[in-house]
Short mmCIF file of C-alpha atoms in Angstrom, two decimals:
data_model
loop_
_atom_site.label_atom_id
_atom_site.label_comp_id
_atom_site.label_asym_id
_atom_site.label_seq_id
_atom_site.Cartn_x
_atom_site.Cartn_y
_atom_site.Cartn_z
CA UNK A 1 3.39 -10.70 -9.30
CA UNK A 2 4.55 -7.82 -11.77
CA UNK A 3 5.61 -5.03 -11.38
CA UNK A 4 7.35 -2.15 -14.20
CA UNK A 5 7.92 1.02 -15.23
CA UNK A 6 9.56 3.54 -17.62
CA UNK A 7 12.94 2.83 -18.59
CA UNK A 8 15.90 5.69 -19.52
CA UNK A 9 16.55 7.55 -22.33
CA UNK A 10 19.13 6.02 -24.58
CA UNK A 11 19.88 2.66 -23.00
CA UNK A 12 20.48 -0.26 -24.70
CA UNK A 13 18.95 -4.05 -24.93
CA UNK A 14 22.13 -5.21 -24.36
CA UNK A 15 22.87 -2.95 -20.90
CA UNK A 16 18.97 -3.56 -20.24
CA UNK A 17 19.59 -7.71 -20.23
CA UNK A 18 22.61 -6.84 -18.40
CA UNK A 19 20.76 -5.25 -15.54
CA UNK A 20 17.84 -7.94 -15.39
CA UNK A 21 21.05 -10.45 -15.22
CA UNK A 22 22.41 -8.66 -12.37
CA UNK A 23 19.44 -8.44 -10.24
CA UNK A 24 19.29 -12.42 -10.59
CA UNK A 25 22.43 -12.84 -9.06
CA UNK A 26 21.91 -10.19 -6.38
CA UNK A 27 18.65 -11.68 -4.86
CA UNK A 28 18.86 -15.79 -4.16
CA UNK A 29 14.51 -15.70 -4.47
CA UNK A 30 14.80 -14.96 -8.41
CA UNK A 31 17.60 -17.96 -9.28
CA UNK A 32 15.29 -20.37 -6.83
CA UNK A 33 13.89 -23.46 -7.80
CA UNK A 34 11.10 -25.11 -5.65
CA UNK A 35 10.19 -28.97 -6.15
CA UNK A 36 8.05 -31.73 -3.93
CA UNK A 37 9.99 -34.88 -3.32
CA UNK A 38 8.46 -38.59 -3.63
CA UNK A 39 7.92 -38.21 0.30
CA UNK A 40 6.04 -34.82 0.13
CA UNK A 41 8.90 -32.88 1.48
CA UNK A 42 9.80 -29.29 -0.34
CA UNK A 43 13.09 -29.17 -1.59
CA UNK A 44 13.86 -25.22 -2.45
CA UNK A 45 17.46 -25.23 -4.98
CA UNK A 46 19.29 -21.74 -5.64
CA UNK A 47 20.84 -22.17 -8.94
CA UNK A 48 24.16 -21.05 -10.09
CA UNK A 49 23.16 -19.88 -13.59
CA UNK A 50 20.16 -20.08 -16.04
CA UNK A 51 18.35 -18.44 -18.49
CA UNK A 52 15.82 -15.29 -17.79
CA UNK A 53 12.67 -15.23 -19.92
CA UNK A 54 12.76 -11.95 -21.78
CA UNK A 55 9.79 -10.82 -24.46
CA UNK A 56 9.45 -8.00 -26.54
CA UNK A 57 6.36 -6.06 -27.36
CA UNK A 58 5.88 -3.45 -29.85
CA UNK A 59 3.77 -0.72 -27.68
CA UNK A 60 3.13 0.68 -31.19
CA UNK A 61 1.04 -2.34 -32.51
CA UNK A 62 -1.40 -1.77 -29.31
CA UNK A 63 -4.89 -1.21 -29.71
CA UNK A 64 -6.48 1.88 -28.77
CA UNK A 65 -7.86 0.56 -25.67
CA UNK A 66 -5.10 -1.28 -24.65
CA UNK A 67 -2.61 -0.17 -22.15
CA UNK A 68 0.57 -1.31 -20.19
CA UNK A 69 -1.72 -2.81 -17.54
CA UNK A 70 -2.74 -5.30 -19.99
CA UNK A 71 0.50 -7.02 -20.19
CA UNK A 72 -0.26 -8.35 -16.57
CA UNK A 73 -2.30 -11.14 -17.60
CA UNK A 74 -0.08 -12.56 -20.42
CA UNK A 75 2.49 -12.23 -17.47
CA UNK A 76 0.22 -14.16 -14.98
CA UNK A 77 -0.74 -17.20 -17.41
CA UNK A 78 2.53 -17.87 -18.88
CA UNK A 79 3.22 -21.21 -17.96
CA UNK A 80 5.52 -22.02 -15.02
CA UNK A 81 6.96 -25.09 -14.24
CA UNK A 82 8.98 -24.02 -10.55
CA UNK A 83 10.67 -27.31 -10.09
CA UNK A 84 12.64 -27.01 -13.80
CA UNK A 85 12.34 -22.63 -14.23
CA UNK A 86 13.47 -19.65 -12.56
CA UNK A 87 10.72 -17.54 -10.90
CA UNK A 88 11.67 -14.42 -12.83
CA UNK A 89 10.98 -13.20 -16.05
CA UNK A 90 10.48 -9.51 -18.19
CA UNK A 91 8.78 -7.81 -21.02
CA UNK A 92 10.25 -5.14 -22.44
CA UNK A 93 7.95 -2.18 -24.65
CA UNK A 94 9.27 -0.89 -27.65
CA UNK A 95 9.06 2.35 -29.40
CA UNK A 96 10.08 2.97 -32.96
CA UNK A 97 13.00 0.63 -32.42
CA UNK A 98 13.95 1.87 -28.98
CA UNK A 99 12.88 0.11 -25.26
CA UNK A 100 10.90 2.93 -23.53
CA UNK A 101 8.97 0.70 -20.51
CA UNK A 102 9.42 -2.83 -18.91
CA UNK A 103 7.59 -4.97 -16.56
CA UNK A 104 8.90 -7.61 -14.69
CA UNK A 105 7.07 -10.93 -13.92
CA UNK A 106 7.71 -12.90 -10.39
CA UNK A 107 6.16 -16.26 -9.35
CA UNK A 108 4.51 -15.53 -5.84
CA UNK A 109 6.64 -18.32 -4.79
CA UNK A 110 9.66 -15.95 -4.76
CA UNK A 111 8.51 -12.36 -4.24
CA UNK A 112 5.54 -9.99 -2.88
CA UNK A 113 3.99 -6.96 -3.57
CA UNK A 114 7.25 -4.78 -2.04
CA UNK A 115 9.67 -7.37 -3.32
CA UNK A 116 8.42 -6.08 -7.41
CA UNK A 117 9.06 -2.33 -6.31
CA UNK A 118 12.19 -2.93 -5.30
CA UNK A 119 13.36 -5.09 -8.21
CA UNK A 120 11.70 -2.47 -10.64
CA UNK A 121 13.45 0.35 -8.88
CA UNK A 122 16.64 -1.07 -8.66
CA UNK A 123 16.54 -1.95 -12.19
CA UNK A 124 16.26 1.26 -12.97
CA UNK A 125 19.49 2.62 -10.58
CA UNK A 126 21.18 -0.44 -11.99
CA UNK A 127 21.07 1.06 -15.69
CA UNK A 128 21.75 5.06 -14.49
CA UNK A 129 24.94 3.58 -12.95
CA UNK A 130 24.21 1.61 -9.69
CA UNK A 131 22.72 1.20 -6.81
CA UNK A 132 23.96 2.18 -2.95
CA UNK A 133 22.60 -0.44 -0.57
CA UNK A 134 23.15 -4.00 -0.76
CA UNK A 135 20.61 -6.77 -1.00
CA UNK A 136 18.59 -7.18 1.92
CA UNK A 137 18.32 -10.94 3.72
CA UNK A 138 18.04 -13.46 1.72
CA UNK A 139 14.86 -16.09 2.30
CA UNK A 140 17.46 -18.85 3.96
CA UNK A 141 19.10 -16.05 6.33
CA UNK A 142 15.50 -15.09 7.02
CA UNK A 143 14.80 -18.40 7.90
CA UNK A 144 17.56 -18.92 10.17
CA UNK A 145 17.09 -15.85 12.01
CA UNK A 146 13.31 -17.41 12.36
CA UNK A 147 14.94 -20.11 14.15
CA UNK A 148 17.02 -18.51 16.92
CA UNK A 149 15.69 -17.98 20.01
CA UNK A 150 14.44 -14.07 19.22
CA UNK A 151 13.25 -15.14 16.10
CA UNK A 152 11.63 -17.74 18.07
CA UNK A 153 9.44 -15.51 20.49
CA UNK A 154 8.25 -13.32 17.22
CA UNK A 155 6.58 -16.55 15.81
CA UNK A 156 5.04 -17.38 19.59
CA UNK A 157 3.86 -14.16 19.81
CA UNK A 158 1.86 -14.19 16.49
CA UNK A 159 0.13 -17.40 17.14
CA UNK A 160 -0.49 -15.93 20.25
CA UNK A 161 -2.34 -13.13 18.26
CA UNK A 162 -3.94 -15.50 16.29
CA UNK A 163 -5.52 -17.20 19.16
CA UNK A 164 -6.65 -14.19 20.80
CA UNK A 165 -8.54 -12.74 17.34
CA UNK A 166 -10.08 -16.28 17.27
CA UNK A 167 -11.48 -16.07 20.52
CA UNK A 168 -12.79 -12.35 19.69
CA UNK A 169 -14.37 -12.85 16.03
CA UNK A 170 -17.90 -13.73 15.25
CA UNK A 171 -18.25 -17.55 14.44
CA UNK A 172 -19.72 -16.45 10.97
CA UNK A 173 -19.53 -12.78 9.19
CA UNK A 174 -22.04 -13.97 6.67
CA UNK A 175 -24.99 -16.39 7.20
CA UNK A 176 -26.14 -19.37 5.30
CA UNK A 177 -26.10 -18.98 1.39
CA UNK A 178 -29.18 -17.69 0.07
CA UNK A 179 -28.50 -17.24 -3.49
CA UNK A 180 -27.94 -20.05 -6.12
CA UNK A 181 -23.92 -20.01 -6.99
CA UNK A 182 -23.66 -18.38 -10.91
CA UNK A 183 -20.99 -20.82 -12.69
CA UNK A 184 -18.39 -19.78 -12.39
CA UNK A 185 -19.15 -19.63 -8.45
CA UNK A 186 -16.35 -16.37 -7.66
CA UNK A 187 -16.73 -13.17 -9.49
CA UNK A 188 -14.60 -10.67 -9.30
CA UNK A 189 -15.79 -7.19 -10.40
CA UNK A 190 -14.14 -3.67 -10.72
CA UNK A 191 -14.46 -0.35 -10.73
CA UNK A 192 -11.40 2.83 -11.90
CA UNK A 193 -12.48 5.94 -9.50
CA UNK A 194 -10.36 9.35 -10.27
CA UNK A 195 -12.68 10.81 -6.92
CA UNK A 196 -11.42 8.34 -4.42
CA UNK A 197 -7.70 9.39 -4.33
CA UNK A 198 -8.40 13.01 -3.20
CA UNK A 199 -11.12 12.40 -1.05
CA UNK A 200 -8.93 9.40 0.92
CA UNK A 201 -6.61 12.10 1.26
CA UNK A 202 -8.38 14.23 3.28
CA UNK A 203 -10.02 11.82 5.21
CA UNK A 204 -6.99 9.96 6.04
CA UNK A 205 -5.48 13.98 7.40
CA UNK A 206 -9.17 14.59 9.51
CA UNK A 207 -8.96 10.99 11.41
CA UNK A 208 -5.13 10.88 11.50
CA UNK A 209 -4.65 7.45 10.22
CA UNK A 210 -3.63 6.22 7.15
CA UNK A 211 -5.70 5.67 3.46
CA UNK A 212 -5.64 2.05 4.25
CA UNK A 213 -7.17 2.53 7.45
CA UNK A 214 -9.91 4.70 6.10
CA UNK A 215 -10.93 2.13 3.10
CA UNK A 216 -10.62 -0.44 5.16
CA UNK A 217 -13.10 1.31 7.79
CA UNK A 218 -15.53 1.59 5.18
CA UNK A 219 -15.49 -1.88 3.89
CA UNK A 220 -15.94 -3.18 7.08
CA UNK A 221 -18.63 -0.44 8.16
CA UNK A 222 -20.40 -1.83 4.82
CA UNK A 223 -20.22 -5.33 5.93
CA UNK A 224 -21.07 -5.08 9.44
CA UNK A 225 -24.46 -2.86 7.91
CA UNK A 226 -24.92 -5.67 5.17
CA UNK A 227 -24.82 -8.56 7.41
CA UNK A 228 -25.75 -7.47 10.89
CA UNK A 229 -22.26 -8.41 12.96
CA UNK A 230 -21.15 -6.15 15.48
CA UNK A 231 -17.53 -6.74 14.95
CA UNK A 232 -15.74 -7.83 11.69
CA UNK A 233 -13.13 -10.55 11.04
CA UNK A 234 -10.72 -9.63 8.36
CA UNK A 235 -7.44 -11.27 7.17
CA UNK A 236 -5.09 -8.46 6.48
CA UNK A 237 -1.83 -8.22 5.03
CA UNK A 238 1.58 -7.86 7.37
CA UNK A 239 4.60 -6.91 5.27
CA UNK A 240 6.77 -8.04 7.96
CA UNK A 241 9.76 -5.51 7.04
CA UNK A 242 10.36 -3.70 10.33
CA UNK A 243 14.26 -4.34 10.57
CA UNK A 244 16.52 -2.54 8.30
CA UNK A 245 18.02 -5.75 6.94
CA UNK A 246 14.58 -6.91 5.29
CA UNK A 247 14.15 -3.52 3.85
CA UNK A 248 15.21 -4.44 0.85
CA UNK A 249 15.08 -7.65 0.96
CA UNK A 250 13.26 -9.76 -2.32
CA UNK A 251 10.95 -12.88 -0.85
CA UNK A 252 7.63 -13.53 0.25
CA UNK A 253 7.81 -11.94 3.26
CA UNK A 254 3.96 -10.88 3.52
CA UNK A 255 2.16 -12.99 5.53
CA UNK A 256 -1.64 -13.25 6.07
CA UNK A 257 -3.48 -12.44 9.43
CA UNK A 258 -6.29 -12.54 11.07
CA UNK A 259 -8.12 -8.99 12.92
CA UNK A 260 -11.37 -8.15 14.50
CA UNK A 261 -12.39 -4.78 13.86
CA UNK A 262 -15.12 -3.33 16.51
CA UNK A 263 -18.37 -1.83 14.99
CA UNK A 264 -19.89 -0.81 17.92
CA UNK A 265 -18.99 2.39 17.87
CA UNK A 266 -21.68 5.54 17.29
CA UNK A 267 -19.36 7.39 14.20
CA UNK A 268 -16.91 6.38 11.47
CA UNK A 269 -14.28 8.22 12.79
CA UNK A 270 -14.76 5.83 16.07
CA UNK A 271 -14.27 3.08 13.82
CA UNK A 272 -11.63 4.36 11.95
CA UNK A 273 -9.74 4.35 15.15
CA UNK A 274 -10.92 1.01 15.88
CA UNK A 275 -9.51 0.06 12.60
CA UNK A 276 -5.98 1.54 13.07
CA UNK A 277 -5.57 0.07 16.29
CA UNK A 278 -6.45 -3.67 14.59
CA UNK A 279 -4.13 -3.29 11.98
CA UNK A 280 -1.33 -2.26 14.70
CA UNK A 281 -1.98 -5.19 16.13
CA UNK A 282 -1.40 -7.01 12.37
CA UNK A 283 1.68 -5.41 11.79
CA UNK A 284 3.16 -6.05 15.54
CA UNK A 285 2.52 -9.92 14.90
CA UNK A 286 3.09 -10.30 11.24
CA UNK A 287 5.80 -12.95 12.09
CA UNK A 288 4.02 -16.69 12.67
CA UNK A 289 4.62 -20.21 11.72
CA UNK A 290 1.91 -21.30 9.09
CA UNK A 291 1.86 -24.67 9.97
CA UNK A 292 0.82 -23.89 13.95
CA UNK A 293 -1.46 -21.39 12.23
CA UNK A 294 -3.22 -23.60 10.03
CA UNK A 295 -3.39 -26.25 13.20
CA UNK A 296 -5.13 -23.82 15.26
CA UNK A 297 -7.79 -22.19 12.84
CA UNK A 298 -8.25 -26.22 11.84
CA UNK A 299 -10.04 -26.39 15.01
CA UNK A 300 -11.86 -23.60 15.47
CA UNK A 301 -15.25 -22.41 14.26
CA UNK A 302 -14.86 -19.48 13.04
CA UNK A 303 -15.14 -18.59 9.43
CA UNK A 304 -12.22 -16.68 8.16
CA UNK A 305 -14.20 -15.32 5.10
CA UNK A 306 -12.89 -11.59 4.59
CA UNK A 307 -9.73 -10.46 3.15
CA UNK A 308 -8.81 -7.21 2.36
CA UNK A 309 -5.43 -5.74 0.96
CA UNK A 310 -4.39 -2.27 0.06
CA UNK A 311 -1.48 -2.78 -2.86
CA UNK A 312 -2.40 1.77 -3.71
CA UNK A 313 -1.45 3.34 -0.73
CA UNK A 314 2.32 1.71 -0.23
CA UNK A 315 2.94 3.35 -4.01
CA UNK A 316 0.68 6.18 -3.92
CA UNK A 317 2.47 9.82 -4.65
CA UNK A 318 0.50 12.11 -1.51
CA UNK A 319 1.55 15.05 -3.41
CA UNK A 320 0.13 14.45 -6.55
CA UNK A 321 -2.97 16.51 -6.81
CA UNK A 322 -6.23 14.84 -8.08
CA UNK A 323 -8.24 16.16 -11.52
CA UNK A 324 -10.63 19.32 -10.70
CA UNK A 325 -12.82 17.48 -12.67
CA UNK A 326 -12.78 13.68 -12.09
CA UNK A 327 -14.26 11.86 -14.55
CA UNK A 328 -17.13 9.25 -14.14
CA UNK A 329 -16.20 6.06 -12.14
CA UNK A 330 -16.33 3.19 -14.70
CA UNK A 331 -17.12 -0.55 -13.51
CA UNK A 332 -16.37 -3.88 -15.72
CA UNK A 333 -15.79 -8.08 -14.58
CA UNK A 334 -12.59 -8.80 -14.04
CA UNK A 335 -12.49 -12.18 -13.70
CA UNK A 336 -14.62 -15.21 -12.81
CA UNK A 337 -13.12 -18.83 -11.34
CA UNK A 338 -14.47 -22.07 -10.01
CA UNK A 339 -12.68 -22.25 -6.77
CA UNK A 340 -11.32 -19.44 -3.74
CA UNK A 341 -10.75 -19.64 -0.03
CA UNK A 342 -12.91 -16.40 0.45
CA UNK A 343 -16.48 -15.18 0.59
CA UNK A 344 -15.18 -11.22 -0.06
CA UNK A 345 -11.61 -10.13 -0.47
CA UNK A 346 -11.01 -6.59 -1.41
CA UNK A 347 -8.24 -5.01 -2.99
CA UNK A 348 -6.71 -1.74 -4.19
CA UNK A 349 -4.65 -1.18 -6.95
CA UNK A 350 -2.98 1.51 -8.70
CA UNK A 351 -3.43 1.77 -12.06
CA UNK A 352 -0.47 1.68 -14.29
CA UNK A 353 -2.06 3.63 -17.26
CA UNK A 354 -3.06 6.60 -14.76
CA UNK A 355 -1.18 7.62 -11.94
CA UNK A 356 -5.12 9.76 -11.40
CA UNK A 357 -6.89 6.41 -10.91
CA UNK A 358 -7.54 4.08 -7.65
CA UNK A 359 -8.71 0.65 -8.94
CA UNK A 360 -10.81 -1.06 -6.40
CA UNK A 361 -11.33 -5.19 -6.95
CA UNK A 362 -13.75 -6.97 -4.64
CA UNK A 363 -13.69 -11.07 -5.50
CA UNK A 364 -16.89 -12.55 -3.81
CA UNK A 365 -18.70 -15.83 -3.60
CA UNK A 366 -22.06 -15.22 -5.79
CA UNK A 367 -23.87 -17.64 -3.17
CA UNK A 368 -23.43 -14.88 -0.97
CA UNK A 369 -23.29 -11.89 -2.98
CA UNK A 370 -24.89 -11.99 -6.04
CA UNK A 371 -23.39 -10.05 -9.35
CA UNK A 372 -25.36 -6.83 -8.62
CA UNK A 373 -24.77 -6.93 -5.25
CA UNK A 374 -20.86 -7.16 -5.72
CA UNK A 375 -21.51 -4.31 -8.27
CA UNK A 376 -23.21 -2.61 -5.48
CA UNK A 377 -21.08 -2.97 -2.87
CA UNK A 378 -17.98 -1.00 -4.97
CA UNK A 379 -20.31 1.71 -5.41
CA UNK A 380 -21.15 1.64 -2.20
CA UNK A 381 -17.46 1.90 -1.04
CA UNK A 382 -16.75 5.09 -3.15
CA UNK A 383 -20.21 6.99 -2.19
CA UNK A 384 -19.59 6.26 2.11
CA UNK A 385 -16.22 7.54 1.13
CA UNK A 386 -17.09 10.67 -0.62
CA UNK A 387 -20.14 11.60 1.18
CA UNK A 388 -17.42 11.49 4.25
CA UNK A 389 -15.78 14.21 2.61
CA UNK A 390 -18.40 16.61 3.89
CA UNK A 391 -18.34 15.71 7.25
CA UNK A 392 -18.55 12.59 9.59
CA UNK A 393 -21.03 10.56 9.70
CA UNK A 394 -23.42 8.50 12.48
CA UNK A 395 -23.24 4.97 11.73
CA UNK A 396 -27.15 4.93 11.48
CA UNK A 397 -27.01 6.94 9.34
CA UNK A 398 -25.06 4.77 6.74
CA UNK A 399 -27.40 3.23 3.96
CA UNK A 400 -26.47 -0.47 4.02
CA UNK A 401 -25.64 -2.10 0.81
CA UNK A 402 -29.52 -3.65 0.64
CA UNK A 403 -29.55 -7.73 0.23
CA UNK A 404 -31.24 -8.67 -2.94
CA UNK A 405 -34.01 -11.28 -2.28
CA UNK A 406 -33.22 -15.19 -1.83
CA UNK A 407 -33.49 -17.05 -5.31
CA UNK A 408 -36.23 -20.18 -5.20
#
């Protein structure tokens, strides 16, 4: 996980180490080492001091194509051994002698998406003077309160959740592979849109819900068109900081669950509602224990092949106004891997070069959705979106994102 951002006039590398030093001894997750014993059992070890990895980079010796959000790979393939180092790390960018932007690197292990904001922004309060809140919960006083007897009914009523989703969700959201797998198998593909952010803005004001609920709408409007369900099964992501002590706190706190979105509906604006009202239901019952989790989807049937999460809209700035002009949406591969536990997952990033820009990622299984078609279905995304702009729209009236046909 990384996150970053600019850092304040005149400070120095010494007060800037300082600062990285101090958020390692405010939050337990970034000074925690995590280790399997001979029996299998995790062993997790806060340590009482250590050494945080810190690089350097000259932002002048960039190419011309190259921008901050290219540090995020170096960040994610720097080896990581979690039983022997700390799960916390930083880059610092340098200007004609003088550190003008950082980025801080967490092992997943130790931190979510919310957990980098918060480290990046109290970096930043930690070098204009301090910050006015303490730490929030720590993962071991999280745990604990897990085990009391409130703590106790959350987790019951999540796999409660889970069980009724199962019972709801089609026992496949895509049918038998018709496509031979490219090698890599998983492709993930990409496209920059400067359009999107403006016109999920005023769709998210006409329905009354939130960006995320109108993207995710779409998507699963798209795949219910695409492959003929009625209803869609999505994992989503619950941040699981409702109480004012895990505000701020830094762990993994996000956990995974499962949703069935209705498609039944005549409009998009019905299932837009439909959508909000399933990812209520995520957020009330974010809290579960894995293990029961995993127990219970074990035996059942049903595929749990979508995932979608929105990383843009917790960050976004709603009063930032878009370009007048937007500029063409852009599509490249992102990556391509041998191995993932989903058919489609969507995401949506920000992008850290252009404040403009909503990056949207879709990772797909090419037996299923062949390279064009993941191009396709991006595409797809943005013109539903901003053809929504003008008006709303009969479901029938949605062009589906067209199957290509079955290799021999």
């Amino acid at each position: 996980m990384t996150a970053g951002g600019t850092l304040p006039d005149g400070i120095s590398i010494a007060t800037i180490l300082s600062g990285l030093g101090a958020l390692v001894e405010r939050h337990e997750s970034l000074r925690t080492l995590f280790r399997l014993t001979d029996d299998g059992t995790l062993v997790q070890e806060v340590v009482a001091e250590g050494e945080v990895d810190v690089g350097f980079v000259d932002l002048a010796a960039l190419g011309p194509e190259e921008t901050v959000g290219d540090w995020s790979p170096f960040c994610a393939e720097a080896p990581h051994d979690p039983a022997t180092m700390i799960p916390f790390g930083a880059r610092i960018g340098m200007l004609d002698g003088r550190p003008v932007f950082f980025q801080l690197w967490m092992s997943h292990l130790a931190a979510d998406f919310i957990s980098g904001r918060i480290l990046a922004d109290e970096l930043v309060h930690l070098l204009e003077g301090g910050l006015d809140h303490p730490p929030g919960l720590a993962p071991v006083d999280v745990a604990e309160e897990e085990r009391s007897p409130r703590g106790r009914r959350a987790l019951a009523r999540g796999l409660e959740h889970w069980r009724r989703e199962l019972a709801a969700a089609p026992p496949r959201m895509f049918p038998a592979a018709r496509h031979k797998p490219q090698t890599p198998r998983y492709w993930r593909g990409g496209i920059r849109s400067q359009a999107l952010p403006t016109a999920l803005t005023v769709l998210a004001e006409r329905y009354r819900a939130g960006p995320t609920h109108v993207m995710l709408a779409a998507t699963a409007v798209l795949l219910g068109r695409h492959t003929g369900v009625d209803r869609c099964a999505v994992r989503l992501m619950a941040g699981n900081r409702v109480s004012p002590a895990l505000r701020h706190a830094v762990g993994n706190l996000a956990q995974e669950v499962l949703t069935v979105i209705d498609l039944s509906g005549d409009t998009f604006g019905e299932v837009v509602r439909n959508t909000w009202a399933a990812s209520l239901r995520v957020q009330r019952n974010g809290r579960f224990d894995a293990d029961d989790v995993a127990a219970l989807t074990a035996g059942s049937d049903v595929d749990l092949a979508i995932a979608f999460n929105d990383l843009w809209t917790p960050v976004r700035d709603p009063g930032l106004p878009g370009p007048e002009a937007p500029l063409p949406t852009t599509f490249h591969w992102e990556r391509k891997r041998d191995r993932a536990t989903v058919t489609f997952f969507l995401e949506v990033h920000e992008d850290l070069s252009d404040t403009s820009v909503i990056r949207l990622s879709l990772l797909a299984d090419t037996a299923h959705l062949p390279p064009p078609t993941i191009r396709a279905f991006l595409f797809g995304i943005e013109r539903l979106l901003l053809s929504l702009v003008d008006g709303d729209l009969r479901l029938a009236e949605i062009e589906p994102i067209e199957r290509p046909p079955a290799e021999p």
